[in-house]
């Protein structure tokens, strides 16, 4: 099934589940590489829990699934889904960085370092890089 054969008005939830799964797996791979490299290159303490797989793994999958559901709703209900998503995706990505900035400012997690927080920020980009192409393939928006 190619993108051109999918009718955006009849995108199934099965397609949305496939997009979410593919996006989540891809994002987990990207985010695991980011975490491993950040820990190997920078002096990020082990006590910095946000860079552990149970924490970032759950949030990565949650982000990919929620993103797929929202993309589906926009793609199937908006007359200008492409235009909406063109604005919404970068806006949500930037807004998703606010908790990381607050973490850096407040130092609310033990072991917080600038490098650790930058790694977390890169993970947000990692989810978008993995998930958006999957969404576009399986949940094509209307123009």
Coordinates of N, CA, C and O in Angstrom, one line a residue:
X1 N 0.8 -1.2 0.0 CA 0.0 0.0 0.0 C 0.9 1.2 0.0 O 1.8 1.4 0.8
X2 N 0.7 2.1 -1.0 CA 1.5 3.3 -1.0 C 0.7 4.5 -0.5 O -0.5 4.4 -0.4
X3 N 1.4 5.6 -0.2 CA 0.8 6.7 0.3 C -0.3 7.2 -0.6 O -1.4 7.6 -0.2
X4 N -0.1 7.1 -1.9 CA -1.1 7.6 -2.9 C -2.3 6.8 -2.9 O -3.4 7.2 -3.3
X5 N -2.3 5.5 -2.4 CA -3.4 4.7 -2.5 C -4.3 4.8 -1.2 O -5.4 4.3 -1.1
X6 N -3.7 5.5 -0.2 CA -4.5 5.7 1.0 C -5.4 6.9 0.9 O -4.9 8.0 0.5
X7 N -6.6 6.8 1.2 CA -7.6 7.9 1.2 C -7.6 8.5 2.6 O -8.0 7.8 3.6
X8 N -7.1 9.7 2.8 CA -7.0 10.3 4.1 C -8.3 10.4 4.9 O -8.4 10.5 6.1
X9 N -9.4 10.3 4.1 CA -10.7 10.4 4.8 C -11.1 9.0 5.4 O -12.0 8.9 6.2
X10 N -10.4 8.0 4.9 CA -10.7 6.6 5.4 C -9.5 6.0 6.0 O -9.4 4.7 5.9
X11 N -8.7 6.7 6.7 CA -7.5 6.1 7.3 C -8.0 5.4 8.5 O -8.8 5.9 9.4
X12 N -7.6 4.1 8.6 CA -8.1 3.3 9.7 C -7.3 3.5 11.0 O -6.2 3.9 11.0
X13 N -7.9 3.1 12.1 CA -7.2 3.1 13.4 C -6.1 2.0 13.3 O -5.1 2.1 14.0
X14 N -6.2 1.0 12.5 CA -5.2 0.0 12.3 C -3.9 0.6 11.7 O -2.8 0.4 12.1
X15 N -4.1 1.5 10.7 CA -3.0 2.2 10.1 C -2.4 3.1 11.2 O -1.2 3.3 11.2
X16 N -3.2 3.7 12.0 CA -2.7 4.6 13.1 C -1.9 3.8 14.1 O -0.8 4.3 14.5
X17 N -2.3 2.6 14.4 CA -1.6 1.8 15.4 C -0.3 1.4 14.7 O 0.8 1.4 15.4
X18 N -0.2 1.1 13.4 CA 1.0 0.7 12.8 C 2.0 1.9 12.8 O 3.2 1.7 13.1
X19 N 1.5 3.1 12.5 CA 2.3 4.3 12.5 C 2.8 4.5 13.9 O 4.0 4.9 14.1
X20 N 2.0 4.4 14.9 CA 2.5 4.6 16.3 C 3.5 3.6 16.7 O 4.6 3.9 17.3
X21 N 3.4 2.3 16.3 CA 4.3 1.3 16.6 C 5.7 1.5 15.9 O 6.7 1.4 16.5
X22 N 5.6 1.8 14.6 CA 6.8 2.1 13.9 C 7.5 3.3 14.4 O 8.8 3.3 14.6
X23 N 6.8 4.4 14.7 CA 7.3 5.6 15.2 C 8.0 5.3 16.6 O 9.0 5.8 16.9
X24 N 7.3 4.6 17.4 CA 7.8 4.3 18.8 C 9.1 3.5 18.7 O 10.0 3.8 19.4
X25 N 9.1 2.4 17.9 CA 10.3 1.6 17.8 C 11.5 2.4 17.3 O 12.6 2.4 17.8
X26 N 11.2 3.2 16.2 CA 12.3 4.0 15.7 C 12.8 5.1 16.7 O 14.0 5.3 16.8
X27 N 11.9 5.7 17.4 CA 12.2 6.7 18.4 C 13.0 6.0 19.5 O 13.9 6.6 20.1
X28 N 12.6 4.8 19.9 CA 13.3 4.1 21.0 C 14.8 3.9 20.6 O 15.7 4.0 21.4
X29 N 15.0 3.5 19.4 CA 16.4 3.2 18.9 C 17.1 4.5 18.9 O 18.3 4.6 19.4
X30 N 16.6 5.6 18.3 CA 17.3 6.9 18.3 C 17.5 7.4 19.7 O 18.7 7.8 20.0
X31 N 16.5 7.3 20.6 CA 16.7 7.8 21.9 C 17.7 7.0 22.8 O 18.4 7.5 23.6
X32 N 17.7 5.7 22.5 CA 18.7 4.9 23.2 C 20.1 5.2 22.8 O 21.1 5.3 23.6
X33 N 20.3 5.5 21.5 CA 21.6 5.9 21.0 C 22.0 7.3 21.7 O 23.2 7.5 22.1
X34 N 21.1 8.2 21.7 CA 21.3 9.5 22.3 C 21.7 9.3 23.8 O 22.7 9.9 24.2
X35 N 21.0 8.5 24.5 CA 21.3 8.3 26.0 C 22.7 7.7 26.1 O 23.5 8.1 27.0
X36 N 22.9 6.6 25.4 CA 24.2 5.9 25.5 C 25.4 6.9 25.1 O 26.4 6.9 25.8
X37 N 25.3 7.6 24.1 CA 26.3 8.5 23.7 C 26.5 9.7 24.7 O 27.7 10.0 25.0
X38 N 25.4 10.2 25.2 CA 25.5 11.3 26.2 C 26.2 10.8 27.4 O 27.1 11.5 28.0
X39 N 25.9 9.6 27.9 CA 26.5 9.0 29.1 C 28.0 8.7 28.8 O 28.8 8.9 29.7
X40 N 28.3 8.3 27.6 CA 29.7 7.9 27.3 C 30.6 9.1 27.1 O 31.8 9.1 27.5
X41 N 30.1 10.2 26.5 CA 30.9 11.3 26.2 C 30.9 12.4 27.3 O 32.0 13.0 27.5
X42 N 29.8 12.5 28.0 CA 29.8 13.6 29.0 C 29.7 13.0 30.4 O 29.4 11.8 30.6
X43 N 30.0 13.8 31.4 CA 30.1 13.3 32.8 C 28.7 13.5 33.3 O 28.4 14.3 34.2
X44 N 27.7 12.6 32.9 CA 26.4 12.6 33.4 C 26.3 11.6 34.5 O 26.5 10.4 34.3
X45 N 25.9 12.0 35.7 CA 25.9 11.0 36.8 C 24.8 10.0 36.6 O 23.8 10.2 36.0
X46 N 25.1 8.8 37.2 CA 24.1 7.7 37.1 C 22.8 8.0 37.8 O 21.8 7.4 37.4
X47 N 22.9 8.9 38.7 CA 21.7 9.2 39.5 C 20.7 10.1 38.7 O 19.5 10.3 39.1
X48 N 21.1 10.5 37.5 CA 20.2 11.3 36.6 C 19.2 10.3 35.9 O 19.5 9.8 34.9
X49 N 18.1 10.1 36.6 CA 17.1 9.0 36.1 C 16.5 9.3 34.8 O 16.1 8.3 34.1
X50 N 16.3 10.5 34.3 CA 15.6 10.7 33.0 C 16.4 10.1 31.9 O 15.7 9.8 30.8
X51 N 17.6 9.8 32.0 CA 18.4 9.2 30.9 C 18.5 7.7 31.1 O 19.4 7.0 30.6
X52 N 17.6 7.1 31.9 CA 17.5 5.6 32.0 C 16.4 5.1 31.2 O 15.4 5.7 31.0
X53 N 16.6 3.9 30.6 CA 15.6 3.3 29.7 C 14.2 3.2 30.3 O 13.2 3.6 29.6
X54 N 14.0 2.8 31.5 CA 12.6 2.8 32.0 C 11.9 4.2 32.0 O 10.7 4.3 31.7
X55 N 12.6 5.2 32.2 CA 12.0 6.6 32.2 C 11.9 7.1 30.7 O 10.7 7.4 30.3
X56 N 13.0 7.2 30.0 CA 12.8 7.7 28.6 C 12.1 6.8 27.7 O 11.4 7.2 26.8
X57 N 12.2 5.5 27.9 CA 11.5 4.5 27.1 C 10.0 4.7 27.2 O 9.3 4.7 26.2
X58 N 9.5 4.8 28.4 CA 8.0 4.9 28.6 C 7.6 6.2 27.9 O 6.5 6.3 27.2
X59 N 8.3 7.3 28.2 CA 7.9 8.6 27.6 C 8.0 8.7 26.1 O 7.2 9.3 25.5
X60 N 9.0 8.0 25.6 CA 9.1 7.9 24.1 C 7.9 7.2 23.5 O 7.4 7.7 22.5
X61 N 7.6 6.1 24.0 CA 6.4 5.3 23.5 C 5.1 6.1 23.7 O 4.3 6.2 22.7
X62 N 5.0 6.7 24.8 CA 3.8 7.5 25.1 C 3.7 8.7 24.1 O 2.6 8.9 23.5
X63 N 4.8 9.4 23.8 CA 4.8 10.5 22.9 C 4.5 10.0 21.5 O 3.7 10.7 20.8
X64 N 5.0 8.9 21.0 CA 4.7 8.4 19.7 C 3.2 8.0 19.5 O 2.6 8.2 18.5
X65 N 2.7 7.4 20.6 CA 1.3 6.9 20.5 C 0.3 8.1 20.6 O -0.6 8.2 19.7
X66 N 0.6 9.0 21.5 CA -0.3 10.2 21.5 C -0.2 11.0 20.2 O -1.2 11.5 19.7
X67 N 1.0 11.2 19.7 CA 1.2 11.9 18.5 C 0.5 11.2 17.3 O -0.2 11.9 16.5
X68 N 0.5 9.9 17.3 CA -0.3 9.2 16.2 C -1.8 9.4 16.3 O -2.5 9.6 15.3
X69 N -2.3 9.4 17.5 CA -3.7 9.6 17.7 C -4.1 11.0 17.3 O -5.1 11.2 16.6
X70 N -3.3 12.0 17.7 CA -3.7 13.4 17.4 C -3.5 13.6 15.9 O -4.4 14.2 15.2
X71 N -2.5 13.0 15.3 CA -2.3 13.1 13.8 C -3.5 12.5 13.1 O -4.0 13.1 12.2
X72 N -3.9 11.4 13.5 CA -5.1 10.7 12.9 C -6.3 11.6 13.0 O -7.0 11.8 12.0
X73 N -6.6 12.2 14.2 CA -7.7 13.1 14.3 C -7.7 14.3 13.4 O -8.7 14.7 12.8
X74 N -6.5 14.9 13.3 CA -6.4 16.0 12.4 C -6.4 15.6 11.0 O -7.1 16.3 10.2
X75 N -5.8 14.5 10.6 CA -5.7 14.1 9.2 C -7.1 13.7 8.7 O -7.4 13.9 7.5
X76 N -7.9 13.2 9.6 CA -9.3 12.7 9.1 C -10.4 13.8 9.3 O -11.5 13.6 8.8
X77 N -10.1 14.8 10.0 CA -11.2 15.8 10.3 C -11.0 17.2 9.8 O -11.9 18.0 9.7
X78 N -9.7 17.5 9.5 CA -9.4 18.9 9.1 C -9.4 19.0 7.6 O -9.0 18.1 6.9
X79 N -10.0 20.1 7.1 CA -10.0 20.3 5.6 C -8.6 20.7 5.1 O -8.3 20.5 3.9
X80 N -7.8 21.2 6.0 CA -6.4 21.6 5.6 C -5.5 20.9 6.6 O -4.7 21.6 7.3
X81 N -5.5 19.6 6.7 CA -4.7 18.9 7.6 C -3.2 19.1 7.4 O -2.5 19.3 8.4
X82 N -2.8 19.2 6.2 CA -1.3 19.4 5.9 C -0.9 20.7 6.5 O 0.2 20.8 7.1
X83 N -1.7 21.8 6.3 CA -1.4 23.1 6.8 C -1.4 23.1 8.3 O -0.5 23.7 8.9
X84 N -2.3 22.5 8.9 CA -2.4 22.4 10.4 C -1.2 21.7 10.9 O -0.6 22.2 11.9
X85 N -0.9 20.6 10.4 CA 0.3 19.8 10.9 C 1.6 20.5 10.6 O 2.5 20.4 11.4
X86 N 1.7 21.2 9.5 CA 2.9 22.0 9.2 C 3.2 23.0 10.3 O 4.4 23.3 10.6
X87 N 2.2 23.5 10.9 CA 2.4 24.5 12.0 C 2.4 23.8 13.4 O 3.2 24.1 14.2
X88 N 1.5 22.8 13.6 CA 1.4 22.1 14.8 C 2.6 21.3 15.3 O 3.1 21.4 16.4
X89 N 3.2 20.6 14.3 CA 4.3 19.7 14.7 C 5.5 20.5 15.3 O 6.0 20.2 16.4
X90 N 6.0 21.5 14.6 CA 7.1 22.3 15.2 C 6.7 23.0 16.4 O 7.5 23.1 17.4
X91 N 5.5 23.5 16.5 CA 5.0 24.2 17.7 C 5.0 23.2 18.9 O 5.5 23.6 20.0
X92 N 4.5 22.0 18.7 CA 4.4 21.0 19.8 C 5.9 20.6 20.2 O 6.2 20.5 21.4
X93 N 6.7 20.5 19.2 CA 8.1 20.1 19.5 C 8.8 21.2 20.4 O 9.4 20.8 21.4
X94 N 8.6 22.4 20.0 CA 9.2 23.5 20.8 C 8.6 23.5 22.2 O 9.3 23.6 23.2
X95 N 7.3 23.4 22.3 CA 6.6 23.4 23.6 C 7.0 22.3 24.5 O 7.1 22.4 25.7
X96 N 7.3 21.1 23.9 CA 7.7 19.9 24.6 C 9.1 20.1 25.3 O 9.4 19.4 26.2
X97 N 9.8 21.1 24.9 CA 11.1 21.4 25.5 C 11.0 22.1 26.8 O 12.0 22.2 27.6
X98 N 9.9 22.7 27.1 CA 9.7 23.6 28.3 C 10.0 22.8 29.6 O 10.8 23.3 30.4
X99 N 9.5 21.6 29.7 CA 9.9 20.8 31.0 C 11.4 20.6 31.1 O 11.9 20.6 32.2
X100 N 12.1 20.4 30.0 CA 13.5 20.2 30.1 C 14.2 21.5 30.5 O 15.2 21.5 31.3
X101 N 13.8 22.6 30.0 CA 14.4 23.9 30.4 C 14.1 24.1 31.9 O 15.0 24.5 32.6
X102 N 12.9 23.8 32.3 CA 12.6 24.0 33.7 C 13.4 23.1 34.6 O 13.9 23.4 35.7
X103 N 13.7 21.9 34.1 CA 14.5 20.9 34.8 C 16.0 21.5 35.0 O 16.5 21.4 36.1
X104 N 16.5 22.1 33.9 CA 17.8 22.7 34.0 C 17.8 23.9 34.9 O 18.7 24.0 35.8
X105 N 16.8 24.7 34.9 CA 16.7 25.9 35.7 C 16.6 25.5 37.2 O 17.2 26.1 38.1
X106 N 15.7 24.6 37.5 CA 15.3 24.2 38.9 C 16.2 23.1 39.5 O 16.2 22.9 40.7
X107 N 16.9 22.4 38.6 CA 17.8 21.3 39.1 C 17.0 20.4 40.0 O 17.4 19.9 41.0
X108 N 15.7 20.1 39.6 CA 14.8 19.3 40.4 C 15.1 17.8 40.4 O 14.5 17.1 41.2
X109 N 16.0 17.3 39.5 CA 16.3 15.9 39.5 C 17.8 15.8 40.0 O 18.6 16.5 39.6
X110 N 18.1 14.8 40.8 CA 19.4 14.6 41.3 C 20.3 14.3 40.0 O 19.9 13.6 39.1
X111 N 21.5 14.9 40.0 CA 22.4 14.6 38.9 C 22.2 15.4 37.7 O 22.8 15.1 36.6
X112 N 21.3 16.4 37.7 CA 21.0 17.2 36.5 C 22.3 18.0 36.1 O 22.9 18.6 36.9
X113 N 22.6 17.9 34.8 CA 23.7 18.6 34.2 C 23.2 19.2 32.9 O 22.2 18.7 32.3
X114 N 23.8 20.3 32.4 CA 23.5 20.8 31.1 C 23.5 19.7 30.0 O 22.6 19.7 29.2
X115 N 24.5 18.9 30.0 CA 24.7 17.9 29.0 C 23.5 16.9 29.1 O 23.0 16.4 28.0
X116 N 23.1 16.5 30.3 CA 22.0 15.6 30.5 C 20.7 16.2 29.9 O 19.9 15.5 29.3
X117 N 20.5 17.5 30.2 CA 19.2 18.1 29.7 C 19.3 18.3 28.2 O 18.2 18.1 27.6
X118 N 20.4 18.6 27.7 CA 20.5 18.7 26.2 C 20.2 17.3 25.6 O 19.5 17.3 24.5
X119 N 20.7 16.3 26.2 CA 20.4 14.9 25.7 C 18.9 14.7 25.7 O 18.3 14.1 24.7
X120 N 18.2 15.1 26.8 CA 16.7 15.0 26.8 C 16.1 15.8 25.7 O 15.1 15.3 25.1
X121 N 16.6 17.0 25.5 CA 16.0 17.8 24.4 C 16.2 17.1 23.0 O 15.2 17.1 22.2
X122 N 17.3 16.5 22.8 CA 17.6 15.8 21.6 C 16.6 14.7 21.4 O 16.3 14.3 20.3
X123 N 16.2 14.1 22.5 CA 15.3 12.9 22.5 C 13.9 13.4 22.0 O 13.3 12.6 21.3
X124 N 13.5 14.6 22.3 CA 12.3 15.1 21.7 C 12.3 15.2 20.2 O 11.4 14.8 19.5
X125 N 13.5 15.6 19.7 CA 13.7 15.7 18.3 C 13.8 14.3 17.7 O 13.2 14.0 16.6
X126 N 14.4 13.4 18.4 CA 14.4 12.0 18.0 C 13.1 11.3 17.8 O 12.8 10.6 16.8
X127 N 12.1 11.6 18.7 CA 10.8 11.1 18.5 C 10.2 11.7 17.2 O 9.6 11.0 16.4
X128 N 10.3 13.0 17.0 CA 9.7 13.6 15.8 C 10.4 13.0 14.6 O 9.6 12.7 13.6
X129 N 11.7 12.9 14.6 CA 12.4 12.4 13.4 C 11.9 11.0 13.0 O 11.8 10.6 11.9
X130 N 11.6 10.1 14.0 CA 11.2 8.8 13.8 C 9.7 8.7 13.5 O 9.3 7.9 12.6
X131 N 8.9 9.4 14.2 CA 7.5 9.3 14.2 C 6.8 10.0 13.0 O 5.9 9.4 12.4
X132 N 7.2 11.2 12.7 CA 6.5 12.0 11.7 C 6.5 11.3 10.3 O 5.5 11.2 9.6
X133 N 7.7 10.7 9.9 CA 7.6 10.0 8.6 C 6.6 8.8 8.6 O 6.0 8.5 7.6
X134 N 6.6 8.1 9.8 CA 5.6 7.0 9.9 C 4.2 7.5 9.8 O 3.3 6.8 9.2
X135 N 3.9 8.6 10.5 CA 2.6 9.1 10.4 C 2.2 9.5 9.0 O 1.1 9.3 8.5
X136 N 3.2 10.2 8.3 CA 2.9 10.7 7.0 C 2.6 9.5 6.0 O 1.8 9.6 5.1
X137 N 3.3 8.4 6.3 CA 3.2 7.2 5.4 C 1.8 6.5 5.7 O 1.1 6.1 4.7
X138 N 1.5 6.3 6.9 CA 0.3 5.5 7.3 C -1.0 6.3 7.5 O -2.1 5.8 7.5
X139 N -0.8 7.6 7.8 CA -1.9 8.5 8.1 C -1.8 9.8 7.3 O -1.5 10.8 7.8
X140 N -1.9 9.6 6.0 CA -1.6 10.8 5.1 C -2.6 11.9 5.3 O -3.8 11.7 5.4
X141 N -2.2 13.1 5.6 CA -3.1 14.3 5.8 C -3.6 14.8 4.4 O -3.0 14.6 3.4
X142 N -4.8 15.4 4.5 CA -5.4 16.0 3.4 C -4.7 17.3 3.2 O -4.2 18.0 4.1
X143 N -4.6 17.7 1.9 CA -3.9 19.0 1.6 C -4.7 20.2 2.0 O -5.9 20.2 2.2

